[in-house]
PDB file of C-alpha atoms in Angstrom:
ATOM      1  CA  MET C 281     -83.413 -11.124 -64.463  1.00 45.00           C
ATOM      2  CA  ASN C 282     -86.936 -10.952 -65.826  1.00 44.00           C
ATOM      3  CA  ARG C 283     -89.450  -8.343 -64.775  1.00 44.00           C
ATOM      4  CA  ARG C 284     -91.321 -10.636 -62.360  1.00 44.00           C
ATOM      5  CA  ASP C 285     -88.106 -11.628 -60.544  1.00 46.00           C
ATOM      6  CA  PHE C 286     -87.060  -7.984 -60.345  1.00 40.00           C
ATOM      7  CA  ILE C 287     -90.406  -6.934 -58.829  1.00 42.00           C
ATOM      8  CA  GLN C 288     -90.283  -9.759 -56.278  1.00 45.00           C
ATOM      9  CA  ALA C 289     -86.684  -8.966 -55.331  1.00 46.00           C
ATOM     10  CA  THR C 290     -87.509  -5.283 -54.968  1.00 42.00           C
ATOM     11  CA  ALA C 291     -90.595  -5.996 -52.880  1.00 42.00           C
ATOM     12  CA  LEU C 292     -88.693  -8.355 -50.580  1.00 40.00           C
ATOM     13  CA  GLY C 293     -85.812  -5.894 -50.307  1.00 43.00           C
ATOM     14  CA  SER C 294     -88.130  -3.138 -49.163  1.00 40.00           C
ATOM     15  CA  LEU C 295     -89.364  -5.314 -46.303  1.00 39.00           C
ATOM     16  CA  PHE C 296     -85.866  -5.421 -44.832  1.00 40.00           C
ATOM     17  CA  THR C 297     -84.949  -1.735 -45.015  1.00 42.00           C
ATOM     18  CA  ASN C 298     -85.595   1.023 -42.506  1.00 44.00           C
ATOM     19  CA  THR C 299     -87.010   3.370 -45.115  1.00 43.00           C
ATOM     20  CA  VAL C 300     -90.475   4.860 -45.039  1.00 44.00           C
ATOM     21  CA  LEU C 301     -92.554   3.240 -47.764  1.00 40.00           C
ATOM     22  CA  ALA C 302     -94.845   5.143 -50.141  1.00 38.00           C
ATOM     23  CA  ALA C 303     -97.958   4.238 -48.111  1.00 35.00           C
ATOM     24  CA  ASP C 304     -96.283   5.728 -45.038  1.00 44.00           C
ATOM     25  CA  LYS C 305     -95.153   8.964 -46.684  1.00 52.00           C
ATOM     26  CA  PRO C 306     -95.699  11.985 -44.451  1.00 48.00           C
ATOM     27  CA  LYS C 307     -98.869  13.983 -44.838  1.00 54.00           C
ATOM     28  CA  PRO C 308     -99.086  17.756 -44.484  1.00 57.00           C
ATOM     29  CA  GLY C 309     -99.432  18.909 -40.931  1.00 62.00           C
ATOM     30  CA  LYS C 310     -97.541  18.945 -37.669  1.00 74.00           C
ATOM     31  CA  PRO C 311     -93.780  18.195 -37.722  1.00 81.00           C
ATOM     32  CA  ASP C 312     -92.811  14.730 -36.517  1.00 89.00           C
ATOM     33  CA  PHE C 313     -89.648  15.845 -34.709  1.00 95.00           C
ATOM     34  CA  THR C 314     -88.228  18.566 -32.497  1.00 95.00           C
ATOM     35  CA  LEU C 315     -84.630  19.423 -31.625  1.00 97.00           C
ATOM     36  CA  GLN C 316     -83.375  22.265 -29.453  1.00 97.00           C
ATOM     37  CA  GLY C 317     -79.968  22.920 -27.991  1.00 96.00           C
ATOM     38  CA  VAL C 318     -76.721  24.806 -28.357  1.00 95.00           C
ATOM     39  CA  ASP C 319     -74.266  24.034 -31.148  1.00 94.00           C
ATOM     40  CA  VAL C 320     -70.539  23.474 -30.655  1.00 91.00           C
ATOM     41  CA  PHE C 321     -69.877  27.203 -31.169  1.00 90.00           C
ATOM     42  CA  GLY C 322     -72.376  28.279 -28.483  1.00 93.00           C
ATOM     43  CA  LYS C 323     -75.110  29.308 -30.921  1.00 95.00           C
ATOM     44  CA  LYS C 324     -78.698  28.408 -30.042  1.00 97.00           C
ATOM     45  CA  LEU C 325     -80.089  25.740 -32.384  1.00 97.00           C
ATOM     46  CA  ASP C 326     -83.745  24.958 -32.957  1.00 98.00           C
ATOM     47  CA  LEU C 327     -85.002  22.646 -35.698  1.00 97.00           C
ATOM     48  CA  ARG C 328     -87.927  25.057 -36.225  1.00 96.00           C
ATOM     49  CA  ASP C 329     -85.422  27.622 -37.538  1.00 96.00           C
ATOM     50  CA  TYR C 330     -84.959  25.347 -40.559  1.00 96.00           C
ATOM     51  CA  ALA C 331     -88.672  25.136 -41.429  1.00 93.00           C
ATOM     52  CA  GLY C 332     -89.095  24.936 -45.182  1.00 94.00           C
ATOM     53  CA  LYS C 333     -85.765  23.125 -45.628  1.00 96.00           C
ATOM     54  CA  THR C 334     -85.085  19.457 -46.183  1.00 96.00           C
ATOM     55  CA  THR C 335     -83.101  18.414 -43.117  1.00 97.00           C
ATOM     56  CA  LEU C 336     -80.816  15.469 -42.545  1.00 98.00           C
ATOM     57  CA  VAL C 337     -80.231  14.837 -38.832  1.00 98.00           C
ATOM     58  CA  SER C 338     -77.305  12.469 -38.255  1.00 98.00           C
ATOM     59  CA  PHE C 339     -76.534  10.925 -34.876  1.00 98.00           C
ATOM     60  CA  PHE C 340     -72.873   9.925 -34.570  1.00 96.00           C
ATOM     61  CA  THR C 341     -70.001   9.195 -32.221  1.00 94.00           C
ATOM     62  CA  PHE C 342     -66.452  10.431 -32.496  1.00 89.00           C
ATOM     63  CA  ASP C 343     -64.815   7.004 -32.727  1.00 90.00           C
ATOM     64  CA  CYS C 344     -67.199   5.467 -35.284  1.00 92.00           C
ATOM     65  CA  THR C 345     -65.437   4.991 -38.654  1.00 93.00           C
ATOM     66  CA  VAL C 346     -68.751   4.436 -40.454  1.00 95.00           C
ATOM     67  CA  CYS C 347     -69.980   7.726 -38.971  1.00 92.00           C
ATOM     68  CA  THR C 348     -66.821   9.498 -40.131  1.00 90.00           C
ATOM     69  CA  ASN C 349     -67.250   8.210 -43.669  1.00 93.00           C
ATOM     70  CA  ASP C 350     -70.975   9.057 -43.806  1.00 94.00           C
ATOM     71  CA  LEU C 351     -70.393  12.560 -42.415  1.00 92.00           C
ATOM     72  CA  LYS C 352     -67.636  13.175 -44.976  1.00 92.00           C
ATOM     73  CA  LEU C 353     -70.010  12.301 -47.831  1.00 95.00           C
ATOM     74  CA  MET C 354     -72.888  14.201 -46.230  1.00 95.00           C
ATOM     75  CA  ARG C 355     -70.668  17.258 -45.793  1.00 94.00           C
ATOM     76  CA  GLU C 356     -69.924  17.170 -49.532  1.00 95.00           C
ATOM     77  CA  PHE C 357     -73.647  16.858 -50.282  1.00 95.00           C
ATOM     78  CA  TYR C 358     -74.381  19.713 -47.863  1.00 96.00           C
ATOM     79  CA  VAL C 359     -71.839  22.041 -49.493  1.00 95.00           C
ATOM     80  CA  ARG C 360     -73.262  21.343 -52.958  1.00 94.00           C
ATOM     81  CA  ASN C 361     -76.912  21.658 -51.943  1.00 94.00           C
ATOM     82  CA  VAL C 362     -77.139  24.213 -49.131  1.00 92.00           C
ATOM     83  CA  SER C 363     -78.491  26.695 -51.691  1.00 92.00           C
ATOM     84  CA  LYS C 364     -81.332  24.249 -52.478  1.00 93.00           C
ATOM     85  CA  LYS C 365     -82.879  24.600 -49.029  1.00 94.00           C
ATOM     86  CA  PHE C 366     -80.964  21.701 -47.507  1.00 96.00           C
ATOM     87  CA  VAL C 367     -79.439  21.534 -44.048  1.00 97.00           C
ATOM     88  CA  LEU C 368     -77.382  18.878 -42.286  1.00 97.00           C
ATOM     89  CA  ILE C 369     -77.412  18.735 -38.488  1.00 97.00           C
ATOM     90  CA  GLY C 370     -74.963  16.527 -36.619  1.00 96.00           C
ATOM     91  CA  VAL C 371     -75.972  15.242 -33.191  1.00 97.00           C
ATOM     92  CA  ASN C 372     -73.061  13.794 -31.252  1.00 96.00           C
ATOM     93  CA  ILE C 373     -74.056  11.059 -28.806  1.00 96.00           C
ATOM     94  CA  ASP C 374     -70.702  10.458 -27.110  1.00 94.00           C
ATOM     95  CA  GLN C 375     -70.943  10.254 -23.317  1.00 93.00           C
ATOM     96  CA  ASN C 376     -67.827  12.410 -22.922  1.00 92.00           C
ATOM     97  CA  LYS C 377     -67.903  15.957 -24.284  1.00 91.00           C
ATOM     98  CA  LYS C 378     -64.119  15.857 -24.676  1.00 91.00           C
ATOM     99  CA  ASP C 379     -64.615  13.512 -27.653  1.00 86.00           C
ATOM    100  CA  LEU C 380     -66.924  16.013 -29.346  1.00 88.00           C
ATOM    101  CA  ASP C 381     -64.492  18.859 -28.603  1.00 90.00           C
ATOM    102  CA  GLU C 382     -61.707  16.893 -30.322  1.00 88.00           C
ATOM    103  CA  TYR C 383     -63.955  16.240 -33.337  1.00 84.00           C
ATOM    104  CA  ASN C 384     -64.940  19.902 -33.470  1.00 88.00           C
ATOM    105  CA  GLU C 385     -61.318  21.070 -33.241  1.00 91.00           C
ATOM    106  CA  ALA C 386     -60.251  18.732 -36.048  1.00 88.00           C
ATOM    107  CA  SER C 387     -63.156  19.690 -38.332  1.00 87.00           C
ATOM    108  CA  THR C 388     -62.617  23.411 -37.659  1.00 89.00           C
ATOM    109  CA  LEU C 389     -59.012  23.048 -38.825  1.00 92.00           C
ATOM    110  CA  ALA C 390     -59.860  20.770 -41.743  1.00 90.00           C
ATOM    111  CA  TYR C 391     -62.848  22.562 -43.278  1.00 91.00           C
ATOM    112  CA  PRO C 392     -63.562  26.174 -44.199  1.00 93.00           C
ATOM    113  CA  LYS C 393     -66.481  27.845 -42.435  1.00 90.00           C
ATOM    114  CA  SER C 394     -68.762  27.372 -45.470  1.00 89.00           C
ATOM    115  CA  HIS C 395     -68.319  23.582 -45.161  1.00 91.00           C
ATOM    116  CA  ARG C 396     -69.345  23.374 -41.510  1.00 91.00           C
ATOM    117  CA  PHE C 397     -72.811  22.290 -40.516  1.00 94.00           C
ATOM    118  CA  PRO C 398     -74.526  22.740 -37.149  1.00 95.00           C
ATOM    119  CA  THR C 399     -73.449  20.126 -34.602  1.00 95.00           C
ATOM    120  CA  VAL C 400     -74.830  19.640 -31.091  1.00 96.00           C
ATOM    121  CA  TRP C 401     -74.009  17.370 -28.170  1.00 96.00           C
ATOM    122  CA  ARG C 402     -77.045  15.347 -27.134  1.00 97.00           C
ATOM    123  CA  MET C 403     -75.868  15.068 -23.505  1.00 96.00           C
ATOM    124  CA  ALA C 404     -75.615  18.853 -23.045  1.00 96.00           C
ATOM    125  CA  ALA C 405     -77.700  20.530 -20.384  1.00 94.00           C
ATOM    126  CA  GLY C 406     -80.813  21.964 -22.009  1.00 95.00           C
ATOM    127  CA  HIS C 407     -80.645  19.732 -25.091  1.00 97.00           C
ATOM    128  CA  GLN C 408     -84.040  18.370 -26.095  1.00 97.00           C
ATOM    129  CA  ASP C 409     -85.118  16.263 -29.043  1.00 97.00           C
ATOM    130  CA  SER C 410     -87.862  13.828 -29.920  1.00 97.00           C
ATOM    131  CA  PHE C 411     -85.816  11.363 -31.991  1.00 97.00           C
ATOM    132  CA  GLY C 412     -86.013   8.652 -29.334  1.00 96.00           C
ATOM    133  CA  LYS C 413     -83.393   6.166 -28.228  1.00 96.00           C
ATOM    134  CA  ILE C 414     -80.486   5.777 -30.654  1.00 97.00           C
ATOM    135  CA  THR C 415     -79.016   2.269 -30.508  1.00 95.00           C
ATOM    136  CA  THR C 416     -76.988   2.191 -33.740  1.00 96.00           C
ATOM    137  CA  THR C 417     -74.297   4.579 -34.932  1.00 96.00           C
ATOM    138  CA  PRO C 418     -74.708   6.249 -37.197  1.00 97.00           C
ATOM    139  CA  THR C 419     -78.461   6.778 -37.330  1.00 97.00           C
ATOM    140  CA  HIS C 420     -79.826   9.240 -39.871  1.00 97.00           C
ATOM    141  CA  PHE C 421     -83.239  10.883 -40.127  1.00 97.00           C
ATOM    142  CA  LEU C 422     -84.227  12.566 -43.389  1.00 96.00           C
ATOM    143  CA  LEU C 423     -86.989  15.099 -42.809  1.00 95.00           C
ATOM    144  CA  ASN C 424     -88.959  16.898 -45.498  1.00 93.00           C
ATOM    145  CA  ALA C 425     -89.469  20.672 -45.518  1.00 92.00           C
ATOM    146  CA  GLN C 426     -92.287  20.263 -42.947  1.00 91.00           C
ATOM    147  CA  HIS C 427     -89.899  18.195 -40.777  1.00 92.00           C
ATOM    148  CA  GLN C 428     -91.824  14.996 -41.217  1.00 93.00           C
ATOM    149  CA  LEU C 429     -89.970  11.716 -41.560  1.00 95.00           C
ATOM    150  CA  VAL C 430     -89.055  10.679 -45.084  1.00 93.00           C
ATOM    151  CA  LEU C 431     -86.396   8.103 -44.206  1.00 95.00           C
ATOM    152  CA  LYS C 432     -84.680   6.605 -41.185  1.00 96.00           C
ATOM    153  CA  ARG C 433     -81.425   4.728 -41.647  1.00 97.00           C
ATOM    154  CA  GLU C 434     -79.715   2.859 -38.851  1.00 97.00           C
ATOM    155  CA  GLY C 435     -76.156   2.198 -39.941  1.00 96.00           C
ATOM    156  CA  PRO C 436     -74.400   3.479 -43.050  1.00 96.00           C
ATOM    157  CA  PHE C 437     -76.259   5.473 -45.665  1.00 95.00           C
ATOM    158  CA  ARG C 438     -77.014   3.291 -48.698  1.00 95.00           C
ATOM    159  CA  SER C 439     -77.006   4.217 -52.367  1.00 93.00           C
ATOM    160  CA  ASP C 440     -80.812   4.381 -52.531  1.00 94.00           C
ATOM    161  CA  ASP C 441     -80.775   6.662 -49.463  1.00 95.00           C
ATOM    162  CA  TRP C 442     -78.763   9.163 -51.494  1.00 93.00           C
ATOM    163  CA  ASP C 443     -81.439   8.938 -54.195  1.00 92.00           C
ATOM    164  CA  ASN C 444     -84.144   9.621 -51.593  1.00 90.00           C
ATOM    165  CA  LEU C 445     -82.139  12.551 -50.267  1.00 93.00           C
ATOM    166  CA  TRP C 446     -81.676  14.011 -53.731  1.00 92.00           C
ATOM    167  CA  LEU C 447     -85.353  13.557 -54.609  1.00 91.00           C
ATOM    168  CA  SER C 448     -86.427  15.207 -51.349  1.00 89.00           C
ATOM    169  CA  LEU C 449     -84.865  18.461 -52.532  1.00 89.00           C
ATOM    170  CA  SER C 450     -87.308  18.821 -55.429  1.00 75.00           C
TER     171      SER C 450
END
């Protein structure tokens, strides 16, 4: 492929993704998103507590195999990069809390405490967030250290999303 074809293919490809383009990159100022609730262990969670950290907020359901795969990979990324001011927050959007409880029980048995990331149930009393209606599972929001949107992905994380995530840590 010559350079011209590559540039055209790249430009067309960017039109069909859900990523934030360079012209739309966040500017310093007020955070774009809020999230408050109680995690699966009863601990109060507020997105503001993670100010200064790159944050990946992932909306998922218990029975979604794509979600399970993405969260497995994101958990590995989280474990390797938590010391680099990175946090992963899972937001379960199942209608039935029993499904989240089963997920939580399985992950508590499967992973050591250092591999667990905060997870909340969106339907819980007192839960508030400004991420809007979620119509696709999974849906991921990558927020910079000021909690402004860097990337939104509806569906599975793509290889270039991992690049964006990695670059957001620097």
